Tab-separated table of C-alpha atoms in Angstrom:
chain	number	residue	atom	x	y	z
A	1	MET	CA	102.180	74.136	170.675
A	2	ALA	CA	99.387	76.388	169.415
A	3	GLU	CA	99.402	74.630	166.050
A	4	LYS	CA	99.004	71.240	167.734
A	5	VAL	CA	96.019	72.485	169.728
A	6	LEU	CA	94.382	73.930	166.592
A	7	LYS	CA	94.958	70.680	164.711
A	8	LYS	CA	93.336	68.718	167.527
A	9	LEU	CA	90.294	71.020	167.302
A	10	HIS	CA	90.325	70.729	163.476
A	11	LEU	CA	90.586	74.516	163.176
A	12	TRP	CA	93.856	74.436	161.234
A	13	ASP	CA	95.014	72.052	158.556
A	14	GLY	CA	98.663	73.129	158.307
A	15	GLN	CA	98.304	74.865	154.936
A	16	ASP	CA	99.426	78.343	154.043
A	17	GLU	CA	96.709	81.005	154.368
A	18	GLY	CA	97.834	82.650	151.133
A	19	ARG	CA	96.969	79.553	149.094
A	20	ASP	CA	93.305	79.747	150.084
A	21	ASP	CA	92.656	83.400	149.320
A	22	ASP	CA	89.690	82.664	147.060
A	23	LEU	CA	88.065	80.344	149.595
A	24	GLU	CA	88.693	82.857	152.353
A	25	ARG	CA	86.831	85.565	150.442
A	26	LYS	CA	83.906	83.237	149.884
A	27	ARG	CA	83.945	82.353	153.565
A	28	LYS	CA	83.673	86.033	154.506
A	29	PHE	CA	80.654	86.496	152.252
A	30	LEU	CA	78.907	83.466	153.702
A	31	LEU	CA	79.781	84.412	157.272
A	32	GLN	CA	78.306	87.891	156.823
A	33	LEU	CA	75.063	86.409	155.545
A	34	ALA	CA	74.902	83.838	158.337
A	35	ILE	CA	75.452	86.495	160.998
A	36	LEU	CA	72.719	88.646	159.439
A	37	ALA	CA	70.216	85.773	159.421
A	38	ALA	CA	71.096	84.610	162.938
A	39	THR	CA	70.769	88.120	164.381
A	40	ILE	CA	67.366	89.034	162.972
A	41	THR	CA	65.774	85.585	163.299
A	42	TYR	CA	66.875	85.261	166.928
A	43	LYS	CA	65.341	88.601	167.869
A	44	THR	CA	62.096	88.075	165.960
A	45	GLY	CA	61.820	84.520	167.261
A	46	LEU	CA	61.828	85.779	170.853
A	47	THR	CA	59.573	88.756	170.032
A	48	PRO	CA	57.243	87.614	167.223
A	49	PRO	CA	55.009	89.949	165.155
A	50	SER	CA	52.275	91.671	167.230
A	51	GLU	CA	54.201	90.523	170.324
A	52	PHE	CA	52.269	88.987	173.281
A	53	TRP	CA	48.999	89.086	175.184
A	54	GLU	CA	49.295	91.079	178.414
A	55	LYS	CA	46.022	90.978	180.363
A	56	ASN	CA	43.759	88.035	179.615
A	57	THR	CA	44.170	84.326	180.303
A	58	HIS	CA	46.580	84.047	177.356
A	59	ALA	CA	49.081	86.464	178.915
A	60	GLY	CA	52.584	85.736	177.632
A	61	ASP	CA	51.378	83.911	174.514
A	62	PRO	CA	51.951	85.395	171.037
A	63	VAL	CA	48.935	87.395	169.878
A	64	LEU	CA	49.012	85.814	166.418
A	65	THR	CA	48.448	82.320	167.824
A	66	LYS	CA	44.830	83.297	168.551
A	67	THR	CA	44.065	85.962	165.929
A	68	TYR	CA	45.959	84.580	162.913
A	69	PRO	CA	47.104	81.045	163.815
A	70	THR	CA	48.022	79.982	160.257
A	71	ARG	CA	50.167	83.051	159.691
A	72	TYR	CA	51.891	82.497	163.015
A	73	LEU	CA	52.716	78.862	162.240
A	74	VAL	CA	54.172	79.779	158.831
A	75	PHE	CA	56.190	82.591	160.399
A	76	PHE	CA	57.389	80.437	163.301
A	77	TYR	CA	58.591	77.474	161.239
A	78	CYS	CA	60.251	79.611	158.552
A	79	ASN	CA	61.920	81.908	161.077
A	80	ALA	CA	63.172	78.907	163.077
A	81	THR	CA	64.468	77.284	159.885
A	82	GLY	CA	66.343	80.452	158.988
A	83	PHE	CA	67.868	80.661	162.460
A	84	MET	CA	68.996	77.021	162.557
A	85	ALA	CA	70.396	77.202	159.023
A	86	SER	CA	72.405	80.306	159.892
A	87	VAL	CA	73.779	78.734	163.080
A	88	ALA	CA	74.772	75.612	161.136
A	89	VAL	CA	76.586	77.748	158.555
A	90	ILE	CA	78.434	79.693	161.252
A	91	LEU	CA	79.563	76.500	162.984
A	92	MET	CA	80.831	75.065	159.701
A	93	LEU	CA	82.611	78.269	158.708
A	94	VAL	CA	84.757	78.338	161.848
A	95	ASN	CA	86.123	74.880	161.000
A	96	ARG	CA	88.649	75.111	158.161
A	97	ARG	CA	88.298	71.495	157.025
A	98	LEU	CA	84.518	71.695	156.980
A	99	TYR	CA	84.133	75.011	155.199
A	100	LYS	CA	86.640	74.156	152.473
A	101	GLN	CA	84.742	71.066	151.440
A	102	GLY	CA	81.390	72.734	152.055
A	103	ILE	CA	82.196	75.659	149.746
A	104	ARG	CA	83.623	73.430	147.023
A	105	CYS	CA	80.550	71.191	146.883
A	106	ASN	CA	78.122	74.128	147.391
A	107	ALA	CA	76.690	72.675	150.618
A	108	LEU	CA	77.139	75.970	152.469
A	109	HIS	CA	75.706	77.992	149.590
A	110	VAL	CA	72.596	75.812	149.535
A	111	CYS	CA	72.233	76.181	153.303
A	112	VAL	CA	72.490	79.975	153.078
A	113	LEU	CA	69.973	80.090	150.212
A	114	ALA	CA	67.564	77.973	152.257
A	115	GLY	CA	67.930	80.427	155.126
A	116	LEU	CA	67.276	83.427	152.859
A	117	LEU	CA	64.195	81.821	151.338
A	118	SER	CA	62.929	81.058	154.846
A	119	LEU	CA	63.353	84.739	155.710
A	120	LEU	CA	61.312	85.720	152.652
A	121	VAL	CA	58.424	83.408	153.558
A	122	ALA	CA	58.551	84.425	157.228
A	123	PHE	CA	58.429	88.083	156.203
A	124	ALA	CA	55.442	87.436	153.925
A	125	ALA	CA	53.568	85.665	156.727
A	126	GLY	CA	54.351	88.001	159.623
A	127	SER	CA	54.506	91.477	158.095
A	128	CYS	CA	50.877	91.771	156.943
A	129	ARG	CA	47.372	90.739	157.969
A	130	LYS	CA	45.153	91.495	154.967
A	131	LEU	CA	44.891	89.614	151.687
A	132	ILE	CA	45.759	92.589	149.475
A	133	THR	CA	49.070	93.229	151.248
A	134	SER	CA	49.819	89.516	151.397
A	135	VAL	CA	49.362	89.185	147.629
A	136	TYR	CA	51.927	91.935	147.032
A	137	VAL	CA	54.574	90.307	149.238
A	138	ILE	CA	53.835	86.822	147.886
A	139	ALA	CA	54.244	88.176	144.334
A	140	LEU	CA	57.642	89.632	145.281
A	141	VAL	CA	58.716	86.370	146.906
A	142	ALA	CA	57.553	84.389	143.861
A	143	ALA	CA	59.538	86.728	141.609
A	144	VAL	CA	62.700	86.152	143.676
A	145	ILE	CA	62.221	82.374	143.640
A	146	SER	CA	61.659	82.434	139.863
A	147	PHE	CA	64.789	84.523	139.492
A	148	LEU	CA	66.757	81.978	141.525
A	149	LEU	CA	65.475	79.071	139.446
A	150	LEU	CA	66.389	80.838	136.205
A	151	GLN	CA	69.857	81.642	137.559
A	152	ILE	CA	70.414	78.032	138.608
A	153	LEU	CA	69.200	76.794	135.222
A	154	PHE	CA	71.495	79.288	133.505
A	155	VAL	CA	74.501	78.127	135.535
A	156	VAL	CA	73.762	74.435	134.944
A	157	MET	CA	73.455	74.960	131.201
A	158	LEU	CA	76.789	76.810	131.026
A	159	THR	CA	78.704	74.322	133.150
A	160	PRO	CA	81.069	72.194	131.017
A	161	LYS	CA	80.290	68.511	131.005
A	162	PRO	CA	82.519	66.577	133.455
A	163	PRO	CA	83.501	62.939	133.065
A	164	LEU	CA	80.537	60.965	134.322
A	165	PRO	CA	80.227	57.649	136.148
A	166	PRO	CA	78.175	55.262	134.016
A	167	TRP	CA	75.335	55.080	136.539
A	168	LEU	CA	74.875	58.874	137.020
A	169	PRO	CA	72.734	61.046	134.725
A	170	PRO	CA	74.497	64.210	133.480
A	171	TRP	CA	72.303	66.686	135.412
A	172	VAL	CA	73.056	64.970	138.738
A	173	SER	CA	76.783	65.156	138.114
A	174	ARG	CA	76.559	68.850	137.321
A	175	LEU	CA	74.835	69.562	140.607
A	176	PHE	CA	77.710	67.978	142.538
A	177	GLU	CA	80.563	69.276	140.420
A	178	PRO	CA	83.134	71.298	142.467
A	179	LEU	CA	82.981	74.961	141.466
A	180	SER	CA	86.287	76.037	143.036
A	181	PRO	CA	89.777	75.328	141.713
A	182	PRO	CA	91.602	72.340	143.211
A	183	GLU	CA	93.733	72.840	146.269
A	184	GLY	CA	97.203	74.057	145.476
A	185	LYS	CA	96.027	75.910	142.334
A	186	PRO	CA	94.635	79.197	143.569
A	187	ARG	CA	93.318	81.757	141.146
A	188	VAL	CA	95.533	84.689	140.303
A	189	HIS	CA	93.891	87.839	141.598
A	190	THR	CA	94.655	90.816	139.378
A	191	GLY	CA	94.020	94.432	140.280
A	192	ARG	CA	90.761	94.314	138.337
A	193	HIS	CA	89.647	91.249	140.266
A	194	THR	CA	90.403	92.970	143.573
A	195	GLU	CA	88.478	96.069	142.492
A	196	GLN	CA	85.432	93.999	141.560
A	197	TYR	CA	85.671	92.136	144.862
A	198	MET	CA	85.700	95.411	146.834
A	199	LYS	CA	82.636	96.667	144.951
A	200	ARG	CA	80.782	93.447	145.662
A	201	LYS	CA	81.829	93.673	149.304
A	202	TYR	CA	80.341	97.170	149.680
A	203	LEU	CA	77.152	96.118	147.889
A	204	MET	CA	76.886	93.146	150.238
A	205	LEU	CA	77.188	95.411	153.288
A	206	LEU	CA	74.437	97.671	151.940
A	207	GLY	CA	72.212	94.675	151.248
A	208	ILE	CA	72.754	93.295	154.758
A	209	LEU	CA	72.001	96.687	156.322
A	210	ALA	CA	68.729	97.089	154.422
A	211	ALA	CA	67.633	93.486	154.974
A	212	SER	CA	68.171	93.669	158.732
A	213	VAL	CA	66.269	96.918	159.310
A	214	THR	CA	63.388	96.187	156.916
A	215	TYR	CA	62.854	92.645	158.235
A	216	GLN	CA	62.347	93.887	161.768
A	217	ALA	CA	60.371	96.981	160.726
A	218	GLY	CA	57.981	94.756	158.785
A	219	PHE	CA	57.048	92.922	161.985
A	220	SER	CA	56.868	96.076	164.153
A	221	PRO	CA	55.363	98.773	161.915
A	222	PRO	CA	55.195	102.415	163.044
A	223	GLY	CA	52.328	103.143	165.402
A	224	GLY	CA	52.373	99.711	167.020
A	225	MET	CA	49.618	97.097	167.101
A	226	TRP	CA	46.073	96.774	168.441
A	227	ASP	CA	45.308	94.042	170.948
A	228	ASN	CA	44.145	91.790	168.101
A	229	GLY	CA	47.526	92.030	166.328
A	230	ASN	CA	46.488	94.413	163.530
A	231	PRO	CA	48.626	97.510	162.798
A	232	ILE	CA	47.197	100.680	164.349
A	233	LEU	CA	48.414	102.797	161.440
A	234	HIS	CA	46.364	100.648	159.048
A	235	ASP	CA	43.128	101.793	160.719
A	236	MET	CA	44.158	105.365	161.492
A	237	ASP	CA	45.850	106.359	158.227
A	238	LEU	CA	45.472	103.706	155.536
A	239	PRO	CA	47.316	105.531	152.662
A	240	ARG	CA	50.309	106.190	154.895
A	241	TYR	CA	50.373	102.570	156.060
A	242	HIS	CA	50.235	101.251	152.496
A	243	ALA	CA	53.058	103.601	151.473
A	244	PHE	CA	55.206	102.376	154.369
A	245	PHE	CA	54.365	98.717	153.864
A	246	HIS	CA	54.989	98.596	150.108
A	247	CYS	CA	58.218	100.608	150.301
A	248	ASN	CA	59.522	98.524	153.207
A	249	ALA	CA	58.610	95.225	151.543
A	250	THR	CA	60.155	96.314	148.233
A	251	SER	CA	63.354	97.341	149.985
A	252	PHE	CA	63.568	94.026	151.863
A	253	VAL	CA	63.056	91.919	148.752
A	254	ALA	CA	65.505	94.065	146.742
A	255	SER	CA	68.148	93.578	149.443
A	256	VAL	CA	67.603	89.812	149.344
A	257	VAL	CA	67.998	89.881	145.553
A	258	VAL	CA	71.306	91.750	145.924
A	259	ILE	CA	72.521	89.229	148.495
A	260	VAL	CA	71.483	86.244	146.385
A	261	VAL	CA	73.123	87.609	143.233
A	262	LEU	CA	76.340	88.350	145.110
A	263	LEU	CA	76.217	84.908	146.702
A	264	GLN	CA	75.900	83.292	143.290
A	265	ARG	CA	78.753	85.450	141.997
A	266	THR	CA	81.002	83.805	144.583
A	267	VAL	CA	79.997	80.413	143.171
A	268	LYS	CA	80.107	81.007	139.433
A	269	ARG	CA	81.569	83.630	137.177
A	270	HIS	CA	78.355	83.550	135.120
A	271	SER	CA	76.154	85.966	137.056
A	272	ALA	CA	74.317	89.246	136.744
A	273	PRO	CA	76.602	92.170	135.792
A	274	LEU	CA	77.679	94.668	138.411
A	275	TRP	CA	75.368	97.394	137.106
A	276	ALA	CA	72.345	95.144	137.741
A	277	MET	CA	73.362	94.691	141.372
A	278	GLN	CA	73.964	98.435	141.723
A	279	THR	CA	70.492	99.092	140.310
A	280	ALA	CA	68.975	96.732	142.866
A	281	VAL	CA	70.860	98.531	145.656
A	282	VAL	CA	69.525	101.893	144.438
A	283	LEU	CA	65.978	100.465	144.445
A	284	ASP	CA	66.681	99.105	147.908
A	285	LEU	CA	67.743	102.493	149.270
A	286	LEU	CA	64.859	104.310	147.556
A	287	GLY	CA	62.490	101.881	149.257
A	288	LEU	CA	64.073	102.760	152.597
A	289	LEU	CA	63.580	106.468	151.885
A	290	GLY	CA	59.919	105.974	151.010
A	291	ALA	CA	59.238	103.792	154.051
A	292	TYR	CA	60.943	106.288	156.364
A	293	ALA	CA	59.012	109.224	154.889
A	294	ALA	CA	55.702	107.390	155.331
A	295	GLY	CA	56.283	105.889	158.765
A	296	SER	CA	58.353	108.450	160.663
A	297	CYS	CA	55.652	111.129	160.978
A	298	ARG	CA	51.855	111.534	161.071
A	299	ASN	CA	51.118	115.086	159.862
A	300	TRP	CA	51.765	116.554	156.443
A	301	GLU	CA	54.011	119.414	157.620
A	302	ARG	CA	56.688	116.991	158.791
A	303	SER	CA	55.981	114.647	155.886
A	304	VAL	CA	56.697	117.404	153.363
A	305	TYR	CA	60.072	118.052	155.000
A	306	VAL	CA	61.070	114.361	154.874
A	307	ILE	CA	59.770	114.006	151.299
A	308	ALA	CA	61.794	117.063	150.237
A	309	LEU	CA	64.935	115.492	151.689
A	310	ALA	CA	64.162	112.204	149.929
A	311	VAL	CA	63.645	114.015	146.605
A	312	ALA	CA	66.988	115.786	147.061
A	313	VAL	CA	68.712	112.434	147.582
A	314	VAL	CA	66.989	110.964	144.511
A	315	VAL	CA	68.058	113.947	142.368
A	316	TYR	CA	71.623	113.641	143.650
A	317	ILE	CA	71.752	109.931	142.815
A	318	THR	CA	70.200	110.552	139.388
A	319	LEU	CA	72.848	113.144	138.526
A	320	HIS	CA	75.630	110.765	139.500
A	321	VAL	CA	74.103	107.967	137.453
A	322	LEU	CA	73.778	110.234	134.410
A	323	LEU	CA	77.351	111.467	134.782
A	324	SER	CA	78.553	107.882	134.763
A	325	PHE	CA	77.734	107.742	131.031
A	326	ASP	CA	80.520	109.094	128.849
A	327	ALA	CA	78.185	110.950	126.467
A	328	VAL	CA	76.459	112.832	129.291
A	329	ALA	CA	79.766	113.518	131.045
A	330	THR	CA	81.256	115.001	127.853
A	331	LYS	CA	78.314	117.375	127.416
A	332	ALA	CA	78.428	118.326	131.089
A	333	LYS	CA	82.067	119.393	130.741
A	334	LYS	CA	81.049	121.957	128.109
A	335	LEU	CA	78.689	123.744	130.510
A	336	LYS	CA	80.005	126.891	132.170
A	337	VAL	CA	78.798	125.709	135.569
A	338	TRP	CA	81.124	122.715	135.310
A	339	LYS	CA	84.204	124.712	136.259
A	340	TYR	CA	82.571	125.610	139.576
A	341	CYS	CA	81.864	121.956	140.346
A	342	GLY	CA	85.435	120.678	140.372
A	343	GLY	CA	85.644	119.908	136.656
A	344	GLU	CA	89.330	120.846	136.395
A	345	SER	CA	90.401	118.225	138.913
A	346	SER	CA	88.330	115.639	137.101
A	347	ASP	CA	90.035	116.492	133.807
A	348	GLN	CA	93.415	115.969	135.419
A	349	ASN	CA	92.310	112.532	136.498
A	350	GLY	CA	91.416	111.534	132.966
A	351	GLY	CA	87.863	112.883	132.880
A	352	ASN	CA	86.521	110.351	135.294
A	353	VAL	CA	83.722	112.642	136.463
A	354	ALA	CA	81.637	110.043	138.180
A	355	ALA	CA	84.208	108.187	140.207
A	356	GLY	CA	81.984	108.286	143.224
A	357	ALA	CA	78.828	107.164	141.500
A	358	VAL	CA	76.981	104.284	143.030
């Protein structure tokens, strides 16, 4: 009875779940991204940057509509585009027949990419007011777009030529070529494949976390806003504001790069290696540390404490990264201090001294 109801709603097509393991993993990636975009764009759409007028005749209207109307329009349309794209992806992903075909022809991937690019442009328009800060964010956004174009060009060039209809040019056919195996021929997932999938899954979660917090922090910087929509911290402590803004913007863009690379990895095997994504995640987290140190306090006594903690984290990460290289790990084993750091247990496990490295 339940199967008949699901078939009527087009939520089940009668096929075994185990046969669609690869598509199911891709669906989870896309669903995570869509939920991220829908959550942050919904909140910022209802509470835009600089929020609302409270006292004058424009009470209830967004402040930016009067002080920076062009920025507000760019933010509004891009944020709304990101929200609608994410909702469309979510609706398609809950329908098995729709998401199977959508993933195979890359329709869902294109929709998610459009949503992410809309987030980038909305962030560039709503997170800053001055030209110098805008140029920095626009340069980061341009770098991400250039990276995407190069990745797409790289994938298209490596795609084997399919049989073409006589009236279609080759490049058009490549854009519409299915990138998943045919139904009934699922890929065999080895232990190595599962391990790589779990690593990508954790990197995706970190990217989503950083993107969500930095997107909203960019629109509501520490210290709040003046009545004209400008950040208070910008006028009261300019160096601290610039430190927060640049670290926050760098972290947001780095998280988007991680998400985009992982998204493309679900489409094609030809993608950036895992170490490149891990490097972007490290840059992402370092940006969060810098933004927190700059924006969480106003006097140098507390700032020194937060900076000391951030330096300790950076040193810890650096040691783990260095120990991930065999040459460094071998030399570290010869040090007398190694035996006090759990070196014996690492030797028993085959000398894998950096198993927990990021």
